[in-house]
Amino acid sequence: MKQIIAIIKPFKLDDVREALSNVGISGMTVTEVKGFGRQLGHTESYRGAEYAVDFLPKIKIGLVVTDEMVEEVIEAILKSSHTGKVGDGKIFVAPIEQVIRIRTGERDEEAV
């Protein structure tokens, strides 16, 4: 099993959720986060004064999938979140040793 974490632009969340649903993903965790990478920040103006916005709003999506679904999920996220502009985000994939559903005690793939 693998954990997939995707950092995307906020306005792409509905597209990504729909794409993941289409490949059979029925659950995920979504968190509003702030950060920057190559996009860096930008300057905004408020009442005539300029100030730097160093951390930009992003969405962090987390899900755990079977090894067989990893590439399909990655492709769904890539296609649905891509704008071609700096700041589209990143996808991280990490191994998961064990999953346990608290309600039923199911383990590993049955718990996903």
mmCIF file of N, CA, C and O in Angstrom:
data_model
loop_
_atom_site.group_PDB
_atom_site.id
_atom_site.type_symbol
_atom_site.label_atom_id
_atom_site.label_comp_id
_atom_site.label_asym_id
_atom_site.label_seq_id
_atom_site.Cartn_x
_atom_site.Cartn_y
_atom_site.Cartn_z
ATOM 1 N N MET A 1 0.842 -1.182 0.000
ATOM 2 C CA MET A 1 0.000 0.000 0.000
ATOM 3 C C MET A 1 0.883 1.240 0.000
ATOM 4 O O MET A 1 2.008 1.196 0.483
ATOM 5 N N LYS A 2 0.323 2.309 -0.535
ATOM 6 C CA LYS A 2 1.059 3.565 -0.612
ATOM 7 C C LYS A 2 0.189 4.718 -0.136
ATOM 8 O O LYS A 2 -1.027 4.706 -0.316
ATOM 9 N N GLN A 3 0.834 5.700 0.477
ATOM 10 C CA GLN A 3 0.158 6.951 0.819
ATOM 11 C C GLN A 3 0.503 7.949 -0.281
ATOM 12 O O GLN A 3 1.669 8.096 -0.647
ATOM 13 N N ILE A 4 -0.518 8.594 -0.803
ATOM 14 C CA ILE A 4 -0.318 9.628 -1.820
ATOM 15 C C ILE A 4 -0.755 10.948 -1.220
ATOM 16 O O ILE A 4 -1.861 11.073 -0.694
ATOM 17 N N ILE A 5 0.154 11.910 -1.269
ATOM 18 C CA ILE A 5 -0.145 13.269 -0.814
ATOM 19 C C ILE A 5 0.033 14.186 -2.009
ATOM 20 O O ILE A 5 1.081 14.177 -2.652
ATOM 21 N N ALA A 6 -0.998 14.938 -2.317
ATOM 22 C CA ALA A 6 -0.938 15.881 -3.432
ATOM 23 C C ALA A 6 -1.181 17.279 -2.903
ATOM 24 O O ALA A 6 -2.110 17.508 -2.133
ATOM 25 N N ILE A 7 -0.338 18.197 -3.310
ATOM 26 C CA ILE A 7 -0.503 19.614 -2.998
ATOM 27 C C ILE A 7 -0.934 20.282 -4.304
ATOM 28 O O ILE A 7 -0.202 20.229 -5.296
ATOM 29 N N ILE A 8 -2.123 20.886 -4.304
ATOM 30 C CA ILE A 8 -2.688 21.440 -5.535
ATOM 31 C C ILE A 8 -3.201 22.861 -5.298
ATOM 32 O O ILE A 8 -3.340 23.300 -4.162
ATOM 33 N N LYS A 9 -3.533 23.523 -6.392
ATOM 34 C CA LYS A 9 -4.165 24.844 -6.300
ATOM 35 C C LYS A 9 -5.602 24.664 -5.809
ATOM 36 O O LYS A 9 -6.289 23.716 -6.215
ATOM 37 N N PRO A 10 -6.079 25.551 -4.950
ATOM 38 C CA PRO A 10 -7.422 25.388 -4.369
ATOM 39 C C PRO A 10 -8.549 25.261 -5.381
ATOM 40 O O PRO A 10 -9.457 24.456 -5.190
ATOM 41 N N PHE A 11 -8.501 25.999 -6.479
ATOM 42 C CA PHE A 11 -9.611 25.962 -7.428
ATOM 43 C C PHE A 11 -9.653 24.655 -8.228
ATOM 44 O O PHE A 11 -10.613 24.403 -8.945
ATOM 45 N N LYS A 12 -8.650 23.789 -8.077
ATOM 46 C CA LYS A 12 -8.621 22.508 -8.775
ATOM 47 C C LYS A 12 -9.187 21.364 -7.926
ATOM 48 O O LYS A 12 -9.289 20.233 -8.400
ATOM 49 N N LEU A 13 -9.591 21.634 -6.696
ATOM 50 C CA LEU A 13 -10.046 20.563 -5.804
ATOM 51 C C LEU A 13 -11.218 19.783 -6.368
ATOM 52 O O LEU A 13 -11.210 18.548 -6.367
ATOM 53 N N ASP A 14 -12.247 20.451 -6.861
ATOM 54 C CA ASP A 14 -13.415 19.739 -7.385
ATOM 55 C C ASP A 14 -13.051 18.865 -8.581
ATOM 56 O O ASP A 14 -13.541 17.742 -8.707
ATOM 57 N N ASP A 15 -12.178 19.362 -9.453
ATOM 58 C CA ASP A 15 -11.738 18.566 -10.605
ATOM 59 C C ASP A 15 -10.994 17.312 -10.159
ATOM 60 O O ASP A 15 -11.211 16.217 -10.688
ATOM 61 N N VAL A 16 -10.106 17.469 -9.185
ATOM 62 C CA VAL A 16 -9.327 16.332 -8.685
ATOM 63 C C VAL A 16 -10.244 15.334 -7.978
ATOM 64 O O VAL A 16 -10.143 14.126 -8.194
ATOM 65 N N ARG A 17 -11.152 15.823 -7.159
ATOM 66 C CA ARG A 17 -12.079 14.930 -6.452
ATOM 67 C C ARG A 17 -12.897 14.107 -7.442
ATOM 68 O O ARG A 17 -13.062 12.896 -7.274
ATOM 69 N N GLU A 18 -13.378 14.751 -8.485
ATOM 70 C CA GLU A 18 -14.170 14.048 -9.499
ATOM 71 C C GLU A 18 -13.317 13.011 -10.239
ATOM 72 O O GLU A 18 -13.756 11.886 -10.474
ATOM 73 N N ALA A 19 -12.093 13.382 -10.587
ATOM 74 C CA ALA A 19 -11.199 12.454 -11.289
ATOM 75 C C ALA A 19 -10.871 11.245 -10.415
ATOM 76 O O ALA A 19 -10.845 10.103 -10.894
ATOM 77 N N LEU A 20 -10.652 11.466 -9.131
ATOM 78 C CA LEU A 20 -10.367 10.359 -8.223
ATOM 79 C C LEU A 20 -11.591 9.466 -8.038
ATOM 80 O O LEU A 20 -11.477 8.242 -7.986
ATOM 81 N N SER A 21 -12.740 10.067 -7.973
ATOM 82 C CA SER A 21 -13.980 9.297 -7.871
ATOM 83 C C SER A 21 -14.158 8.415 -9.103
ATOM 84 O O SER A 21 -14.582 7.260 -8.995
ATOM 85 N N ASN A 22 -13.805 8.934 -10.267
ATOM 86 C CA ASN A 22 -13.935 8.183 -11.513
ATOM 87 C C ASN A 22 -13.010 6.969 -11.587
ATOM 88 O O ASN A 22 -13.287 6.030 -12.335
ATOM 89 N N VAL A 23 -11.908 6.975 -10.824
ATOM 90 C CA VAL A 23 -11.014 5.816 -10.811
ATOM 91 C C VAL A 23 -11.255 4.920 -9.595
ATOM 92 O O VAL A 23 -10.492 3.999 -9.335
ATOM 93 N N GLY A 24 -12.318 5.209 -8.838
ATOM 94 C CA GLY A 24 -12.708 4.320 -7.756
ATOM 95 C C GLY A 24 -12.289 4.721 -6.361
ATOM 96 O O GLY A 24 -12.439 3.945 -5.419
ATOM 97 N N ILE A 25 -11.791 5.937 -6.190
ATOM 98 C CA ILE A 25 -11.408 6.405 -4.860
ATOM 99 C C ILE A 25 -12.651 6.936 -4.162
ATOM 100 O O ILE A 25 -13.319 7.829 -4.662
ATOM 101 N N SER A 26 -12.948 6.374 -2.991
ATOM 102 C CA SER A 26 -14.170 6.776 -2.295
ATOM 103 C C SER A 26 -13.902 7.610 -1.047
ATOM 104 O O SER A 26 -14.836 8.100 -0.424
ATOM 105 N N GLY A 27 -12.652 7.777 -0.668
ATOM 106 C CA GLY A 27 -12.360 8.575 0.517
ATOM 107 C C GLY A 27 -10.995 9.221 0.434
ATOM 108 O O GLY A 27 -10.071 8.683 -0.174
ATOM 109 N N MET A 28 -10.900 10.387 1.020
ATOM 110 C CA MET A 28 -9.634 11.114 1.053
ATOM 111 C C MET A 28 -9.698 12.145 2.172
ATOM 112 O O MET A 28 -10.775 12.450 2.677
ATOM 113 N N THR A 29 -8.577 12.665 2.535
ATOM 114 C CA THR A 29 -8.503 13.741 3.518
ATOM 115 C C THR A 29 -8.066 15.002 2.780
ATOM 116 O O THR A 29 -7.123 14.963 1.990
ATOM 117 N N VAL A 30 -8.753 16.100 3.044
ATOM 118 C CA VAL A 30 -8.431 17.366 2.393
ATOM 119 C C VAL A 30 -8.153 18.399 3.483
ATOM 120 O O VAL A 30 -8.937 18.557 4.415
ATOM 121 N N THR A 31 -7.036 19.096 3.328
ATOM 122 C CA THR A 31 -6.633 20.106 4.301
ATOM 123 C C THR A 31 -6.245 21.383 3.570
ATOM 124 O O THR A 31 -5.559 21.325 2.549
ATOM 125 N N GLU A 32 -6.697 22.525 4.090
ATOM 126 C CA GLU A 32 -6.248 23.803 3.547
ATOM 127 C C GLU A 32 -4.889 24.107 4.175
ATOM 128 O O GLU A 32 -4.750 24.097 5.398
ATOM 129 N N VAL A 33 -3.903 24.355 3.327
ATOM 130 C CA VAL A 33 -2.546 24.629 3.807
ATOM 131 C C VAL A 33 -2.017 25.875 3.111
ATOM 132 O O VAL A 33 -2.630 26.387 2.174
ATOM 133 N N LYS A 34 -0.874 26.339 3.566
ATOM 134 C CA LYS A 34 -0.194 27.456 2.920
ATOM 135 C C LYS A 34 1.256 27.067 2.726
ATOM 136 O O LYS A 34 1.823 26.346 3.541
ATOM 137 N N GLY A 35 1.856 27.551 1.646
ATOM 138 C CA GLY A 35 3.251 27.242 1.398
ATOM 139 C C GLY A 35 3.743 27.925 0.144
ATOM 140 O O GLY A 35 3.021 28.683 -0.499
ATOM 141 N N PHE A 36 4.994 27.635 -0.191
ATOM 142 C CA PHE A 36 5.541 28.143 -1.444
ATOM 143 C C PHE A 36 6.682 27.245 -1.862
ATOM 144 O O PHE A 36 7.286 26.540 -1.066
ATOM 145 N N GLY A 37 6.947 27.254 -3.136
ATOM 146 C CA GLY A 37 8.069 26.541 -3.730
ATOM 147 C C GLY A 37 8.682 27.474 -4.746
ATOM 148 O O GLY A 37 8.973 28.626 -4.450
ATOM 149 N N ARG A 38 8.769 27.017 -5.972
ATOM 150 C CA ARG A 38 9.309 27.868 -7.034
ATOM 151 C C ARG A 38 8.410 29.050 -7.329
ATOM 152 O O ARG A 38 8.847 30.062 -7.847
ATOM 153 N N GLN A 39 7.136 28.900 -6.995
ATOM 154 C CA GLN A 39 6.185 29.989 -7.236
ATOM 155 C C GLN A 39 6.517 31.194 -6.353
ATOM 156 O O GLN A 39 6.160 32.314 -6.663
ATOM 157 N N LEU A 40 7.202 30.925 -5.261
ATOM 158 C CA LEU A 40 7.535 31.938 -4.264
ATOM 159 C C LEU A 40 6.261 32.624 -3.796
ATOM 160 O O LEU A 40 5.216 32.013 -3.724
ATOM 161 N N GLY A 41 6.332 33.862 -3.457
ATOM 162 C CA GLY A 41 5.142 34.602 -3.036
ATOM 163 C C GLY A 41 4.823 35.666 -4.071
ATOM 164 O O GLY A 41 5.265 35.607 -5.200
ATOM 165 N N HIS A 42 4.054 36.630 -3.660
ATOM 166 C CA HIS A 42 3.759 37.745 -4.537
ATOM 167 C C HIS A 42 3.481 38.973 -3.682
ATOM 168 O O HIS A 42 3.360 38.889 -2.471
ATOM 169 N N THR A 43 3.388 40.111 -4.334
ATOM 170 C CA THR A 43 3.148 41.366 -3.634
ATOM 171 C C THR A 43 1.709 41.794 -3.862
ATOM 172 O O THR A 43 1.205 41.725 -4.976
ATOM 173 N N GLU A 44 1.043 42.197 -2.793
ATOM 174 C CA GLU A 44 -0.313 42.719 -2.895
ATOM 175 C C GLU A 44 -0.345 44.122 -2.326
ATOM 176 O O GLU A 44 0.561 44.549 -1.614
ATOM 177 N N SER A 45 -1.401 44.811 -2.664
ATOM 178 C CA SER A 45 -1.540 46.179 -2.202
ATOM 179 C C SER A 45 -2.806 46.300 -1.364
ATOM 180 O O SER A 45 -3.863 45.775 -1.741
ATOM 181 N N TYR A 46 -2.716 46.941 -0.208
ATOM 182 C CA TYR A 46 -3.864 47.164 0.658
ATOM 183 C C TYR A 46 -3.846 48.610 1.117
ATOM 184 O O TYR A 46 -2.899 49.056 1.764
ATOM 185 N N ARG A 47 -4.878 49.357 0.741
ATOM 186 C CA ARG A 47 -4.974 50.782 1.083
ATOM 187 C C ARG A 47 -3.719 51.551 0.707
ATOM 188 O O ARG A 47 -3.190 52.357 1.478
ATOM 189 N N GLY A 48 -3.203 51.235 -0.468
ATOM 190 C CA GLY A 48 -2.061 51.966 -0.992
ATOM 191 C C GLY A 48 -0.707 51.462 -0.533
ATOM 192 O O GLY A 48 0.319 51.895 -1.042
ATOM 193 N N ALA A 49 -0.683 50.556 0.438
ATOM 194 C CA ALA A 49 0.598 50.039 0.928
ATOM 195 C C ALA A 49 0.823 48.638 0.353
ATOM 196 O O ALA A 49 -0.077 47.807 0.353
ATOM 197 N N GLU A 50 2.019 48.404 -0.152
ATOM 198 C CA GLU A 50 2.348 47.088 -0.671
ATOM 199 C C GLU A 50 2.896 46.208 0.447
ATOM 200 O O GLU A 50 3.592 46.686 1.340
ATOM 201 N N TYR A 51 2.549 44.932 0.379
ATOM 202 C CA TYR A 51 3.099 43.982 1.334
ATOM 203 C C TYR A 51 3.291 42.640 0.645
ATOM 204 O O TYR A 51 2.637 42.317 -0.343
ATOM 205 N N ALA A 52 4.226 41.858 1.158
ATOM 206 C CA ALA A 52 4.557 40.568 0.551
ATOM 207 C C ALA A 52 3.677 39.473 1.130
ATOM 208 O O ALA A 52 3.435 39.420 2.340
ATOM 209 N N VAL A 53 3.184 38.624 0.254
ATOM 210 C CA VAL A 53 2.459 37.423 0.663
ATOM 211 C C VAL A 53 3.413 36.262 0.370
ATOM 212 O O VAL A 53 3.594 35.856 -0.774
ATOM 213 N N ASP A 54 4.055 35.762 1.422
ATOM 214 C CA ASP A 54 5.087 34.741 1.251
ATOM 215 C C ASP A 54 4.506 33.338 1.121
ATOM 216 O O ASP A 54 5.069 32.494 0.440
ATOM 217 N N PHE A 55 3.416 33.068 1.808
ATOM 218 C CA PHE A 55 2.825 31.743 1.782
ATOM 219 C C PHE A 55 1.504 31.810 1.022
ATOM 220 O O PHE A 55 0.629 32.584 1.363
ATOM 221 N N LEU A 56 1.384 30.972 0.015
ATOM 222 C CA LEU A 56 0.205 30.974 -0.837
ATOM 223 C C LEU A 56 -0.757 29.860 -0.424
ATOM 224 O O LEU A 56 -0.322 28.787 0.006
ATOM 225 N N PRO A 57 -2.055 30.073 -0.559
ATOM 226 C CA PRO A 57 -3.021 29.034 -0.181
ATOM 227 C C PRO A 57 -2.942 27.843 -1.136
ATOM 228 O O PRO A 57 -2.857 28.018 -2.362
ATOM 229 N N LYS A 58 -2.956 26.663 -0.571
ATOM 230 C CA LYS A 58 -2.927 25.419 -1.328
ATOM 231 C C LYS A 58 -3.890 24.435 -0.667
ATOM 232 O O LYS A 58 -4.366 24.651 0.442
ATOM 233 N N ILE A 59 -4.143 23.328 -1.355
ATOM 234 C CA ILE A 59 -4.940 22.238 -0.810
ATOM 235 C C ILE A 59 -4.049 21.007 -0.748
ATOM 236 O O ILE A 59 -3.350 20.690 -1.712
ATOM 237 N N LYS A 60 -4.090 20.326 0.384
ATOM 238 C CA LYS A 60 -3.333 19.084 0.563
ATOM 239 C C LYS A 60 -4.334 17.930 0.592
ATOM 240 O O LYS A 60 -5.243 17.909 1.425
ATOM 241 N N ILE A 61 -4.185 17.011 -0.345
ATOM 242 C CA ILE A 61 -5.047 15.835 -0.421
ATOM 243 C C ILE A 61 -4.229 14.627 0.007
ATOM 244 O O ILE A 61 -3.118 14.424 -0.501
ATOM 245 N N GLY A 62 -4.772 13.845 0.923
ATOM 246 C CA GLY A 62 -4.090 12.639 1.374
ATOM 247 C C GLY A 62 -4.977 11.421 1.201
ATOM 248 O O GLY A 62 -6.167 11.467 1.503
ATOM 249 N N LEU A 63 -4.405 10.344 0.677
ATOM 250 C CA LEU A 63 -5.152 9.095 0.542
ATOM 251 C C LEU A 63 -4.187 7.920 0.555
ATOM 252 O O LEU A 63 -3.002 8.077 0.288
ATOM 253 N N VAL A 64 -4.717 6.757 0.904
ATOM 254 C CA VAL A 64 -3.942 5.524 0.900
ATOM 255 C C VAL A 64 -4.597 4.595 -0.104
ATOM 256 O O VAL A 64 -5.813 4.408 -0.091
ATOM 257 N N VAL A 65 -3.775 4.018 -0.984
ATOM 258 C CA VAL A 65 -4.294 3.138 -2.032
ATOM 259 C C VAL A 65 -3.456 1.865 -2.100
ATOM 260 O O VAL A 65 -2.325 1.819 -1.606
ATOM 261 N N THR A 66 -4.011 0.849 -2.737
ATOM 262 C CA THR A 66 -3.256 -0.378 -2.966
ATOM 263 C C THR A 66 -2.154 -0.104 -3.980
ATOM 264 O O THR A 66 -2.246 0.838 -4.773
ATOM 265 N N ASP A 67 -1.142 -0.939 -3.983
ATOM 266 C CA ASP A 67 -0.031 -0.765 -4.916
ATOM 267 C C ASP A 67 -0.509 -0.772 -6.366
ATOM 268 O O ASP A 67 0.038 -0.053 -7.202
ATOM 269 N N GLU A 68 -1.537 -1.566 -6.655
ATOM 270 C CA GLU A 68 -2.045 -1.673 -8.019
ATOM 271 C C GLU A 68 -2.700 -0.377 -8.501
ATOM 272 O O GLU A 68 -2.762 -0.136 -9.704
ATOM 273 N N MET A 69 -3.187 0.442 -7.598
ATOM 274 C CA MET A 69 -3.903 1.664 -7.986
ATOM 275 C C MET A 69 -3.022 2.905 -8.054
ATOM 276 O O MET A 69 -3.466 3.957 -8.523
ATOM 277 N N VAL A 70 -1.786 2.808 -7.620
ATOM 278 C CA VAL A 70 -0.931 3.993 -7.480
ATOM 279 C C VAL A 70 -0.813 4.776 -8.781
ATOM 280 O O VAL A 70 -1.066 5.983 -8.811
ATOM 281 N N GLU A 71 -0.428 4.137 -9.865
ATOM 282 C CA GLU A 71 -0.210 4.856 -11.120
ATOM 283 C C GLU A 71 -1.497 5.469 -11.663
ATOM 284 O O GLU A 71 -1.488 6.588 -12.170
ATOM 285 N N GLU A 72 -2.607 4.755 -11.537
ATOM 286 C CA GLU A 72 -3.892 5.271 -12.003
ATOM 287 C C GLU A 72 -4.303 6.519 -11.220
ATOM 288 O O GLU A 72 -4.787 7.499 -11.789
ATOM 289 N N VAL A 73 -4.072 6.497 -9.917
ATOM 290 C CA VAL A 73 -4.402 7.643 -9.063
ATOM 291 C C VAL A 73 -3.492 8.829 -9.388
ATOM 292 O O VAL A 73 -3.957 9.965 -9.507
ATOM 293 N N ILE A 74 -2.203 8.562 -9.559
ATOM 294 C CA ILE A 74 -1.267 9.634 -9.909
ATOM 295 C C ILE A 74 -1.678 10.289 -11.227
ATOM 296 O O ILE A 74 -1.715 11.517 -11.345
ATOM 297 N N GLU A 75 -2.000 9.493 -12.231
ATOM 298 C CA GLU A 75 -2.415 10.037 -13.530
ATOM 299 C C GLU A 75 -3.686 10.871 -13.407
ATOM 300 O O GLU A 75 -3.808 11.928 -14.027
ATOM 301 N N ALA A 76 -4.640 10.403 -12.601
ATOM 302 C CA ALA A 76 -5.885 11.150 -12.402
ATOM 303 C C ALA A 76 -5.601 12.511 -11.775
ATOM 304 O O ALA A 76 -6.161 13.528 -12.190
ATOM 305 N N ILE A 77 -4.711 12.534 -10.783
ATOM 306 C CA ILE A 77 -4.366 13.799 -10.122
ATOM 307 C C ILE A 77 -3.624 14.710 -11.097
ATOM 308 O O ILE A 77 -3.915 15.909 -11.201
ATOM 309 N N LEU A 78 -2.655 14.148 -11.814
ATOM 310 C CA LEU A 78 -1.887 14.958 -12.774
ATOM 311 C C LEU A 78 -2.786 15.616 -13.811
ATOM 312 O O LEU A 78 -2.691 16.823 -14.052
ATOM 313 N N LYS A 79 -3.638 14.831 -14.424
ATOM 314 C CA LYS A 79 -4.488 15.364 -15.498
ATOM 315 C C LYS A 79 -5.501 16.389 -14.984
ATOM 316 O O LYS A 79 -5.774 17.380 -15.646
ATOM 317 N N SER A 80 -6.038 16.161 -13.802
ATOM 318 C CA SER A 80 -7.100 17.042 -13.313
ATOM 319 C C SER A 80 -6.586 18.292 -12.606
ATOM 320 O O SER A 80 -7.325 19.257 -12.444
ATOM 321 N N SER A 81 -5.323 18.311 -12.198
ATOM 322 C CA SER A 81 -4.809 19.481 -11.478
ATOM 323 C C SER A 81 -3.866 20.333 -12.315
ATOM 324 O O SER A 81 -3.482 21.429 -11.905
ATOM 325 N N HIS A 82 -3.497 19.863 -13.495
ATOM 326 C CA HIS A 82 -2.523 20.559 -14.332
ATOM 327 C C HIS A 82 -3.100 21.832 -14.957
ATOM 328 O O HIS A 82 -4.171 21.810 -15.544
ATOM 329 N N THR A 83 -2.378 22.941 -14.786
ATOM 330 C CA THR A 83 -2.731 24.182 -15.479
ATOM 331 C C THR A 83 -1.598 24.623 -16.405
ATOM 332 O O THR A 83 -1.800 25.463 -17.270
ATOM 333 N N GLY A 84 -0.404 24.077 -16.171
ATOM 334 C CA GLY A 84 0.756 24.473 -16.966
ATOM 335 C C GLY A 84 1.466 25.690 -16.438
ATOM 336 O O GLY A 84 2.425 26.167 -17.026
ATOM 337 N N LYS A 85 1.002 26.208 -15.316
ATOM 338 C CA LYS A 85 1.610 27.406 -14.726
ATOM 339 C C LYS A 85 2.388 27.026 -13.460
ATOM 340 O O LYS A 85 2.125 26.004 -12.830
ATOM 341 N N VAL A 86 3.332 27.880 -13.099
ATOM 342 C CA VAL A 86 4.102 27.671 -11.884
ATOM 343 C C VAL A 86 3.141 27.592 -10.700
ATOM 344 O O VAL A 86 2.182 28.356 -10.612
ATOM 345 N N GLY A 87 3.386 26.654 -9.804
ATOM 346 C CA GLY A 87 2.542 26.530 -8.623
ATOM 347 C C GLY A 87 1.463 25.471 -8.743
ATOM 348 O O GLY A 87 0.591 25.373 -7.887
ATOM 349 N N ASP A 88 1.502 24.647 -9.806
ATOM 350 C CA ASP A 88 0.508 23.577 -9.955
ATOM 351 C C ASP A 88 0.561 22.596 -8.790
ATOM 352 O O ASP A 88 -0.441 21.993 -8.456
ATOM 353 N N GLY A 89 1.718 22.419 -8.181
ATOM 354 C CA GLY A 89 1.814 21.572 -6.999
ATOM 355 C C GLY A 89 2.738 20.389 -7.175
ATOM 356 O O GLY A 89 3.519 20.309 -8.115
ATOM 357 N N LYS A 90 2.615 19.437 -6.245
ATOM 358 C CA LYS A 90 3.461 18.255 -6.250
ATOM 359 C C LYS A 90 2.657 17.062 -5.752
ATOM 360 O O LYS A 90 1.651 17.211 -5.061
ATOM 361 N N ILE A 91 3.145 15.869 -6.099
ATOM 362 C CA ILE A 91 2.566 14.621 -5.611
ATOM 363 C C ILE A 91 3.689 13.847 -4.928
ATOM 364 O O ILE A 91 4.769 13.685 -5.502
ATOM 365 N N PHE A 92 3.433 13.376 -3.723
ATOM 366 C CA PHE A 92 4.390 12.574 -2.971
ATOM 367 C C PHE A 92 3.801 11.178 -2.773
ATOM 368 O O PHE A 92 2.612 11.050 -2.485
ATOM 369 N N VAL A 93 4.644 10.150 -2.902
ATOM 370 C CA VAL A 93 4.197 8.774 -2.708
ATOM 371 C C VAL A 93 5.117 8.130 -1.683
ATOM 372 O O VAL A 93 6.345 8.184 -1.818
ATOM 373 N N ALA A 94 4.519 7.525 -0.650
ATOM 374 C CA ALA A 94 5.294 6.893 0.416
ATOM 375 C C ALA A 94 4.687 5.540 0.766
ATOM 376 O O ALA A 94 3.473 5.354 0.681
ATOM 377 N N PRO A 95 5.530 4.589 1.180
ATOM 378 C CA PRO A 95 5.001 3.277 1.575
ATOM 379 C C PRO A 95 4.240 3.346 2.894
ATOM 380 O O PRO A 95 4.560 4.148 3.767
ATOM 381 N N ILE A 96 3.222 2.506 3.001
ATOM 382 C CA ILE A 96 2.442 2.373 4.230
ATOM 383 C C ILE A 96 2.609 0.937 4.730
ATOM 384 O O ILE A 96 2.388 -0.013 3.972
ATOM 385 N N GLU A 97 2.988 0.778 5.959
ATOM 386 C CA GLU A 97 3.209 -0.555 6.504
ATOM 387 C C GLU A 97 1.920 -1.228 6.950
ATOM 388 O O GLU A 97 1.762 -2.430 6.806
ATOM 389 N N GLN A 98 1.005 -0.460 7.527
ATOM 390 C CA GLN A 98 -0.201 -1.076 8.062
ATOM 391 C C GLN A 98 -1.329 -0.057 8.129
ATOM 392 O O GLN A 98 -1.092 1.112 8.396
ATOM 393 N N VAL A 99 -2.555 -0.527 7.890
ATOM 394 C CA VAL A 99 -3.755 0.291 8.021
ATOM 395 C C VAL A 99 -4.751 -0.499 8.852
ATOM 396 O O VAL A 99 -4.936 -1.693 8.630
ATOM 397 N N ILE A 100 -5.408 0.169 9.798
ATOM 398 C CA ILE A 100 -6.406 -0.492 10.640
ATOM 399 C C ILE A 100 -7.641 0.395 10.694
ATOM 400 O O ILE A 100 -7.551 1.578 11.030
ATOM 401 N N ARG A 101 -8.803 -0.168 10.332
ATOM 402 C CA ARG A 101 -10.069 0.560 10.452
ATOM 403 C C ARG A 101 -10.506 0.430 11.910
ATOM 404 O O ARG A 101 -10.741 -0.671 12.405
ATOM 405 N N ILE A 102 -10.624 1.542 12.592
ATOM 406 C CA ILE A 102 -10.936 1.544 14.023
ATOM 407 C C ILE A 102 -12.287 0.905 14.306
ATOM 408 O O ILE A 102 -12.418 0.092 15.224
ATOM 409 N N ARG A 103 -13.295 1.230 13.520
ATOM 410 C CA ARG A 103 -14.658 0.736 13.787
ATOM 411 C C ARG A 103 -14.750 -0.777 13.750
ATOM 412 O O ARG A 103 -15.363 -1.397 14.610
ATOM 413 N N THR A 104 -14.113 -1.419 12.754
ATOM 414 C CA THR A 104 -14.292 -2.863 12.559
ATOM 415 C C THR A 104 -13.076 -3.698 12.912
ATOM 416 O O THR A 104 -13.177 -4.915 13.023
ATOM 417 N N GLY A 105 -11.920 -3.072 13.033
ATOM 418 C CA GLY A 105 -10.697 -3.813 13.283
ATOM 419 C C GLY A 105 -10.090 -4.394 12.006
ATOM 420 O O GLY A 105 -9.075 -5.079 12.073
ATOM 421 N N GLU A 106 -10.706 -4.133 10.850
ATOM 422 C CA GLU A 106 -10.154 -4.616 9.585
ATOM 423 C C GLU A 106 -8.749 -4.063 9.410
ATOM 424 O O GLU A 106 -8.449 -2.964 9.839
ATOM 425 N N ARG A 107 -7.921 -4.848 8.725
ATOM 426 C CA ARG A 107 -6.525 -4.457 8.551
ATOM 427 C C ARG A 107 -6.121 -4.429 7.086
ATOM 428 O O ARG A 107 -6.668 -5.145 6.268
ATOM 429 N N ASP A 108 -5.147 -3.591 6.821
ATOM 430 C CA ASP A 108 -4.483 -3.475 5.529
ATOM 431 C C ASP A 108 -5.455 -3.211 4.383
ATOM 432 O O ASP A 108 -6.262 -2.305 4.510
ATOM 433 N N GLU A 109 -5.413 -3.968 3.293
ATOM 434 C CA GLU A 109 -6.216 -3.636 2.120
ATOM 435 C C GLU A 109 -7.721 -3.647 2.413
ATOM 436 O O GLU A 109 -8.470 -2.894 1.826
ATOM 437 N N GLU A 110 -8.175 -4.497 3.334
ATOM 438 C CA GLU A 110 -9.598 -4.502 3.690
ATOM 439 C C GLU A 110 -9.989 -3.203 4.386
ATOM 440 O O GLU A 110 -11.149 -2.783 4.336
ATOM 441 N N ALA A 111 -9.051 -2.548 5.034
ATOM 442 C CA ALA A 111 -9.328 -1.306 5.754
ATOM 443 C C ALA A 111 -9.294 -0.083 4.841
ATOM 444 O O ALA A 111 -9.795 0.968 5.213
ATOM 445 N N VAL A 112 -8.688 -0.238 3.681
ATOM 446 C CA VAL A 112 -8.604 0.885 2.748
ATOM 447 C C VAL A 112 -9.924 0.960 2.031
ATOM 448 O O VAL A 112 -10.548 1.920 1.837
#
